[in-house]
Amino acid sequence: MMIGGHEDKEHRRTILREIARHVGGGKLVIATVASHEPEGYFKRYKAAFDGLGVGDLCEVYLEDRTEALDERKLHAFDNAAGVFFTGGDQLRITSQIGNTPIERRVCDIYLRGGLIAGTSAGASVMSETMLTTGRGRESYRIGDIGLAPGLGLIDGVIIDQHFAERGRIGRLLGALAQNPRLLGIGIDEDTAIVVQGDTFGVIGSGAVYVLDAAGVTRSNIAEQEEDRVMSIYDMRMHVLASGHSFRLDTRRPSEISSTTP
Amino acid sequence: MMIGGHEDKEHRRTILREIARHVGGGKLVIATVASHEPEGYFKRYKAAFDGLGVGDLCEVYLEDRTEALDERKLHAFDNAAGVFFTGGDQLRITSQIGNTPIERRVCDIYLRGGLIAGTSAGASVMSETMLTTGRGRESYRIGDIGLAPGLGLIDGVIIDQHFAERGRIGRLLGALAQNPRLLGIGIDEDTAIVVQGDTFGVIGSGAVYVLDAAGVTRSNIAEQEEDRVMSIYDMRMHVLASGHSFRLDTRRPSEISSTTP
C-alpha cells in the first residue's frame, strides 16, 4: 500500500483503518528509518492506530547501516503481519536497509502475503526506480530529475507523493519521458493505492493520477541541455478517486462497484 | 497572444519583444482594466517596453462600467496596432467592458489584424468560457470549478495561467471534463502562446500544457456531490516548450524548425 503522505490520523482514518484491516489482529512494524529525527513519529502513529484493532505495534529505527545487522532489530520483524514505512527521506531508507538482513525480512513478509505499506518517502521506495529530487511548481527542465534505485517490491511503476499539493506532475512526466516502460503513479495526500496482484484500488480523500507514456510520440528528454524545458507529446492520463481501480497489466482503469468498507 | 503571467520585464524580455515586433512602430494600448488598483502598472510596462520599438504606449483604465461609454476612453483605441490586457481579476475585465463600445473596438482591432495580447487574467478572458475560480495544489473536487463567459476572441479553447507555479492541472481537467469539446491550454509563467490562424506557437522560458479530452472514456463530473473528488479516464496531454507549435484544427503538436527570432 502506497500513501501520498499526510494520511488522516485523527478523524475518519480511512487509510490507517485499511492498514489495520490487512494486518488483522497481528503485529505491525512501524519503520521510521526515513526520518533523520524519528522522535515522536512512533508515538503519533501509536495514538493514530488506537482502537483500530492492530494486535501489536513496534518501532524499528536505525541510527546507521550497521544496526541493520543487529539481531535485536531483526527480531522486531518476527511474526510481523505488516511493515509500515513512515515519511522522511527515501534515500535514508534505501541506503540504510538496502541489501541487508532487514530488507530481506521485509521481502519475506511481503512474499508470504503480509502487508507492506509506506507513506510519502515510504511510498516512493516501493518501486525499482524512485524519484528523489525534482522541483515542483515550475516548468520542468530536462536536468531537474533525480532518480535512485528503490526497494523493488513493485515492478514497472514509478511513484510520486504529495502530488497535487506540491504540483509534481512535471517531475513525474520527466521520469516517464526517460523511459516510457514505466507507469507513473502520482498520489495526493490522505490518499493511497492498495496493490493486490496486477490491480490497485484507490482509497482516501484525494485522487491518484496515472500517467501512461506508452503512446508518447516524441520527447526532448534525451537532449543534452539540462536547462531546456521538457516537451512531450501524447501522454495519456487517468485521474482516479476512491472507488476506482487500475489494472497494471492491461493499463486500464475501471470503477469498483462498491468502495472498500 | 496569451501569456501565463509574470513575463520577464527586465532581462531578455522575450515575450514583450514579441509583442513589440507584432505592433511594429505602431501604438499599443495597455488595458489595466483587470486591476482593482492599477497604480504603477502602466509605469512598469512603460519601462519594460523601453527600447523595444513600440511607437506609442497609452493606458486605458476604467473606474466603472459607465466609463466604457466615455468617448475619450474610446479615442485611446484610434489607430492602435495592438491592445495588451494586464493581470488582475478576469471578471473585472468582462464585467466592465463586456458588450460595450470598448469591447467592440478591441474586436475591430483584432479583426483587422491587430495584436490582442493578455497576461494572467488578461490571457484567461480571450476564450468563450473562462476559468474564474478553482483551487490549485489539492485534489480536484467536482464542485470546485468557477467558469464565466469570456471575450470570445478565440473559439474552442479554455486557458489557464500560472500553470505549473500554482499547480492548476486539476482545475483545467475539471473544466474539460464538463465538456470535452474544449481544448485545455495551461500556460506557465514567462511563457506565451502566439495564435495565428489555426496554429499557435510557444515562446518564453516555461512550458505550455495542452489537454485534449476528445478520447476521454469516462468521468464523474456530472455527479451531484460537489465534494466528490474528480475521476477521469484517458485524457491526452502534450507538454510544449518554446519552439513547438500546435494546430488547433487537427489538435496535433509539432516542432518548428527554428524558434521565433
CSV table of C-alpha atoms in Angstrom, one decimal, chain B residues 1-260:
chain,number,residue,atom,x,y,z
B,1,MET,CA,-1.2,36.2,-27.6
B,2,MET,CA,-1.9,34.7,-24.3
B,3,ILE,CA,0.8,34.9,-21.5
B,4,GLY,CA,0.9,32.8,-18.4
B,5,GLY,CA,1.7,35.8,-16.1
B,6,HIS,CA,5.0,37.2,-14.7
B,7,GLU,CA,6.6,37.7,-18.1
B,8,ASP,CA,10.2,38.9,-17.8
B,9,LYS,CA,10.2,42.7,-17.8
B,10,GLU,CA,13.9,43.3,-17.2
B,11,HIS,CA,16.3,40.9,-18.8
B,12,ARG,CA,15.7,39.0,-22.1
B,13,ARG,CA,12.1,40.3,-22.3
B,14,THR,CA,11.4,37.6,-25.0
B,15,ILE,CA,7.6,38.0,-24.7
B,16,LEU,CA,7.4,41.8,-24.6
B,17,ARG,CA,9.8,41.8,-27.5
B,18,GLU,CA,7.5,39.6,-29.5
B,19,ILE,CA,4.6,42.0,-28.7
B,20,ALA,CA,6.6,44.9,-29.8
B,21,ARG,CA,7.5,43.1,-33.0
B,22,HIS,CA,3.9,42.5,-33.9
B,23,VAL,CA,2.9,46.1,-33.1
B,24,GLY,CA,5.8,47.3,-35.3
B,25,GLY,CA,6.3,51.0,-34.7
B,26,GLY,CA,2.6,51.4,-34.0
B,27,LYS,CA,0.5,52.3,-31.0
B,28,LEU,CA,-0.1,49.8,-28.1
B,29,VAL,CA,-2.9,50.3,-25.7
B,30,ILE,CA,-2.1,48.9,-22.2
B,31,ALA,CA,-5.5,48.0,-20.7
B,32,THR,CA,-5.2,47.8,-16.9
B,33,VAL,CA,-8.9,47.1,-16.5
B,34,ALA,CA,-8.4,43.8,-14.7
B,35,SER,CA,-6.7,45.5,-11.7
B,36,HIS,CA,-8.5,46.9,-8.7
B,37,GLU,CA,-5.6,49.2,-8.1
B,38,PRO,CA,-4.0,50.0,-11.4
B,39,GLU,CA,-1.4,52.4,-9.9
B,40,GLY,CA,2.1,51.6,-11.1
B,41,TYR,CA,1.0,49.0,-13.7
B,42,PHE,CA,1.3,51.3,-16.7
B,43,LYS,CA,4.5,52.8,-15.4
B,44,ARG,CA,6.1,49.4,-15.0
B,45,TYR,CA,5.1,48.4,-18.5
B,46,LYS,CA,6.3,51.7,-20.0
B,47,ALA,CA,9.7,51.0,-18.5
B,48,ALA,CA,9.6,47.3,-19.6
B,49,PHE,CA,8.8,48.2,-23.2
B,50,ASP,CA,11.6,50.8,-23.3
B,51,GLY,CA,13.9,50.4,-26.2
B,52,LEU,CA,11.8,47.7,-27.9
B,53,GLY,CA,10.5,49.9,-30.6
B,54,VAL,CA,6.8,50.4,-29.8
B,55,GLY,CA,5.8,53.7,-31.4
B,56,ASP,CA,3.3,54.9,-28.7
B,57,LEU,CA,2.0,53.4,-25.5
B,58,CYS,CA,-1.2,54.6,-23.8
B,59,GLU,CA,-3.2,53.3,-20.8
B,60,VAL,CA,-6.9,52.6,-20.6
B,61,TYR,CA,-8.3,52.1,-17.2
B,62,LEU,CA,-12.0,52.1,-16.2
B,63,GLU,CA,-13.2,53.0,-12.7
B,64,ASP,CA,-16.6,51.6,-13.5
B,65,ARG,CA,-18.6,50.3,-16.4
B,66,THR,CA,-20.1,53.7,-17.4
B,67,GLU,CA,-16.6,54.8,-18.4
B,68,ALA,CA,-16.6,52.2,-21.1
B,69,LEU,CA,-19.0,54.5,-22.9
B,70,ASP,CA,-16.7,57.5,-22.5
B,71,GLU,CA,-15.7,59.0,-25.8
B,72,ARG,CA,-12.2,59.9,-24.5
B,73,LYS,CA,-11.6,56.4,-23.4
B,74,LEU,CA,-12.6,55.2,-26.9
B,75,HIS,CA,-10.3,57.6,-28.6
B,76,ALA,CA,-7.4,55.8,-27.0
B,77,PHE,CA,-8.0,52.9,-29.3
B,78,ASP,CA,-7.8,55.0,-32.5
B,79,ASN,CA,-5.2,53.7,-34.8
B,80,ALA,CA,-4.0,51.2,-32.2
B,81,ALA,CA,-1.9,48.4,-33.6
B,82,GLY,CA,-2.4,46.3,-30.5
B,83,VAL,CA,-4.1,46.0,-27.1
B,84,PHE,CA,-2.4,44.4,-24.1
B,85,PHE,CA,-4.6,43.3,-21.1
B,86,THR,CA,-2.6,43.2,-17.9
B,87,GLY,CA,-3.3,40.9,-14.9
B,88,GLY,CA,-5.7,41.1,-12.1
B,89,ASP,CA,-9.3,39.7,-12.0
B,90,GLN,CA,-10.7,38.3,-15.2
B,91,LEU,CA,-14.3,39.1,-14.1
B,92,ARG,CA,-13.3,42.8,-13.8
B,93,ILE,CA,-12.4,42.8,-17.5
B,94,THR,CA,-15.5,41.1,-18.7
B,95,SER,CA,-18.0,42.8,-16.4
B,96,GLN,CA,-16.5,46.3,-17.2
B,97,ILE,CA,-16.1,46.0,-21.0
B,98,GLY,CA,-18.4,43.1,-22.0
B,99,ASN,CA,-21.0,44.3,-24.6
B,100,THR,CA,-19.7,47.9,-24.6
B,101,PRO,CA,-18.2,50.1,-27.3
B,102,ILE,CA,-14.7,49.3,-25.9
B,103,GLU,CA,-15.2,45.6,-26.4
B,104,ARG,CA,-16.2,46.3,-30.0
B,105,ARG,CA,-13.1,48.5,-30.5
B,106,VAL,CA,-10.9,45.6,-29.3
B,107,CYS,CA,-12.7,43.2,-31.6
B,108,ASP,CA,-12.3,45.6,-34.6
B,109,ILE,CA,-8.5,45.8,-33.9
B,110,TYR,CA,-8.4,42.0,-33.8
B,111,LEU,CA,-10.4,41.5,-37.0
B,112,ARG,CA,-8.3,43.9,-39.0
B,113,GLY,CA,-5.1,42.0,-38.0
B,114,GLY,CA,-4.0,43.9,-34.9
B,115,LEU,CA,-2.4,42.2,-31.9
B,116,ILE,CA,-4.6,41.4,-28.9
B,117,ALA,CA,-2.4,40.2,-26.0
B,118,GLY,CA,-3.1,39.4,-22.4
B,119,THR,CA,-1.2,38.2,-19.4
B,120,SER,CA,-2.6,36.2,-16.5
B,121,ALA,CA,-6.2,37.3,-16.1
B,122,GLY,CA,-5.8,39.1,-19.4
B,123,ALA,CA,-5.0,35.7,-21.0
B,124,SER,CA,-7.9,33.9,-19.5
B,125,VAL,CA,-10.5,36.3,-20.9
B,126,MET,CA,-9.7,35.6,-24.5
B,127,SER,CA,-11.8,32.4,-24.7
B,128,GLU,CA,-15.5,31.9,-24.9
B,129,THR,CA,-15.6,30.4,-21.5
B,130,MET,CA,-13.0,31.3,-18.9
B,131,LEU,CA,-11.9,29.8,-15.6
B,132,THR,CA,-12.5,32.2,-12.7
B,133,THR,CA,-12.0,30.2,-9.6
B,134,GLY,CA,-10.8,26.7,-8.6
B,135,ARG,CA,-8.2,25.9,-6.1
B,136,GLY,CA,-4.7,24.7,-7.1
B,137,ARG,CA,-2.4,22.4,-5.2
B,138,GLU,CA,-5.1,20.0,-4.0
B,139,SER,CA,-7.2,17.1,-5.1
B,140,TYR,CA,-9.8,18.4,-7.5
B,141,ARG,CA,-13.4,18.2,-6.3
B,142,ILE,CA,-16.4,18.3,-8.7
B,143,GLY,CA,-17.9,21.5,-7.2
B,144,ASP,CA,-14.6,23.4,-7.2
B,145,ILE,CA,-15.0,24.9,-10.6
B,146,GLY,CA,-15.9,28.5,-11.4
B,147,LEU,CA,-16.5,29.4,-15.0
B,148,ALA,CA,-17.7,32.6,-16.7
B,149,PRO,CA,-18.2,33.9,-20.2
B,150,GLY,CA,-15.0,35.4,-21.7
B,151,LEU,CA,-14.5,37.8,-24.5
B,152,GLY,CA,-14.7,35.0,-27.1
B,153,LEU,CA,-11.8,36.2,-29.3
B,154,ILE,CA,-10.7,32.5,-29.6
B,155,ASP,CA,-13.0,29.6,-30.1
B,156,GLY,CA,-12.9,26.1,-28.7
B,157,VAL,CA,-10.3,26.5,-26.0
B,158,ILE,CA,-10.1,27.3,-22.3
B,159,ILE,CA,-7.0,28.9,-21.0
B,160,ASP,CA,-5.3,28.7,-17.6
B,161,GLN,CA,-2.2,30.6,-16.5
B,162,HIS,CA,0.5,30.5,-13.7
B,163,PHE,CA,0.0,26.8,-14.6
B,164,ALA,CA,2.9,24.8,-13.1
B,165,GLU,CA,3.6,27.5,-10.5
B,166,ARG,CA,0.1,27.3,-9.0
B,167,GLY,CA,-0.5,23.5,-9.5
B,168,ARG,CA,-3.6,24.1,-11.7
B,169,ILE,CA,-3.8,21.0,-13.7
B,170,GLY,CA,-6.8,19.7,-11.6
B,171,ARG,CA,-9.0,22.7,-12.3
B,172,LEU,CA,-8.3,22.6,-16.0
B,173,LEU,CA,-9.0,18.9,-16.1
B,174,GLY,CA,-12.3,19.7,-14.3
B,175,ALA,CA,-13.3,22.3,-16.9
B,176,LEU,CA,-12.6,19.9,-19.8
B,177,ALA,CA,-14.4,17.0,-18.2
B,178,GLN,CA,-17.5,19.3,-18.2
B,179,ASN,CA,-17.3,19.5,-22.0
B,180,PRO,CA,-14.6,17.7,-23.9
B,181,ARG,CA,-15.3,19.9,-26.9
B,182,LEU,CA,-13.0,22.5,-25.5
B,183,LEU,CA,-9.2,22.1,-25.7
B,184,GLY,CA,-7.4,23.0,-22.4
B,185,ILE,CA,-4.3,25.2,-22.6
B,186,GLY,CA,-2.3,25.7,-19.4
B,187,ILE,CA,0.5,28.3,-19.7
B,188,ASP,CA,3.4,28.6,-17.3
B,189,GLU,CA,4.7,32.0,-16.1
B,190,ASP,CA,7.0,33.9,-18.5
B,191,THR,CA,5.6,31.7,-21.3
B,192,ALA,CA,3.1,32.6,-24.1
B,193,ILE,CA,1.2,31.2,-27.0
B,194,VAL,CA,1.0,33.2,-30.2
B,195,VAL,CA,-2.1,32.2,-32.1
B,196,GLN,CA,-2.2,32.8,-35.8
B,197,GLY,CA,-5.0,31.3,-37.8
B,198,ASP,CA,-5.4,27.6,-36.7
B,199,THR,CA,-2.0,27.3,-35.2
B,200,PHE,CA,-0.2,28.6,-32.1
B,201,GLY,CA,3.5,28.7,-31.3
B,202,VAL,CA,5.1,28.7,-27.9
B,203,ILE,CA,7.6,31.3,-26.8
B,204,GLY,CA,9.2,32.1,-23.4
B,205,SER,CA,11.1,30.3,-20.7
B,206,GLY,CA,8.5,27.8,-19.5
B,207,ALA,CA,6.1,25.2,-20.9
B,208,VAL,CA,2.5,25.0,-22.3
B,209,TYR,CA,0.3,22.1,-21.5
B,210,VAL,CA,-2.3,21.0,-23.9
B,211,LEU,CA,-5.1,18.8,-22.6
B,212,ASP,CA,-7.2,17.1,-25.2
B,213,ALA,CA,-10.3,15.4,-23.8
B,214,ALA,CA,-11.6,14.0,-27.1
B,215,GLY,CA,-10.7,10.5,-26.2
B,216,VAL,CA,-12.0,10.6,-22.6
B,217,THR,CA,-13.9,7.4,-22.0
B,218,ARG,CA,-15.4,8.3,-18.6
B,219,SER,CA,-15.7,11.0,-15.9
B,220,ASN,CA,-17.8,11.6,-12.8
B,221,ILE,CA,-18.1,15.3,-13.3
B,222,ALA,CA,-21.9,15.1,-13.9
B,223,GLU,CA,-22.4,13.6,-10.4
B,224,GLN,CA,-24.3,15.7,-7.9
B,225,GLU,CA,-22.0,15.5,-4.9
B,226,GLU,CA,-19.9,18.7,-5.1
B,227,ASP,CA,-17.3,17.4,-2.6
B,228,ARG,CA,-16.6,14.2,-4.6
B,229,VAL,CA,-13.1,14.0,-6.0
B,230,MET,CA,-13.0,14.1,-9.8
B,231,SER,CA,-12.2,11.0,-11.7
B,232,ILE,CA,-11.5,11.0,-15.5
B,233,TYR,CA,-10.1,8.3,-17.8
B,234,ASP,CA,-8.0,8.7,-21.0
B,235,MET,CA,-7.1,12.4,-21.1
B,236,ARG,CA,-4.4,13.1,-23.7
B,237,MET,CA,-1.7,15.6,-22.7
B,238,HIS,CA,1.1,17.4,-24.6
B,239,VAL,CA,3.9,19.5,-23.0
B,240,LEU,CA,5.3,22.1,-25.3
B,241,ALA,CA,8.4,24.2,-24.8
B,242,SER,CA,9.5,27.2,-26.9
B,243,GLY,CA,10.0,26.2,-30.5
B,244,HIS,CA,7.0,23.9,-30.6
B,245,SER,CA,3.6,24.6,-32.2
B,246,PHE,CA,0.2,23.2,-32.1
B,247,ARG,CA,-2.6,23.0,-34.7
B,248,LEU,CA,-5.9,23.8,-33.2
B,249,ASP,CA,-7.9,22.3,-36.1
B,250,THR,CA,-6.2,18.9,-36.1
B,251,ARG,CA,-5.2,19.0,-32.4
B,252,ARG,CA,-1.6,17.9,-33.2
B,253,PRO,CA,1.7,19.3,-31.9
B,254,SER,CA,4.8,19.7,-33.9
B,255,GLU,CA,8.2,21.3,-33.7
B,256,ILE,CA,9.0,24.4,-35.5
B,257,SER,CA,12.3,24.2,-37.4
B,258,SER,CA,13.7,27.3,-35.9
B,259,THR,CA,12.4,29.3,-32.9
B,260,THR,CA,11.0,32.8,-33.5
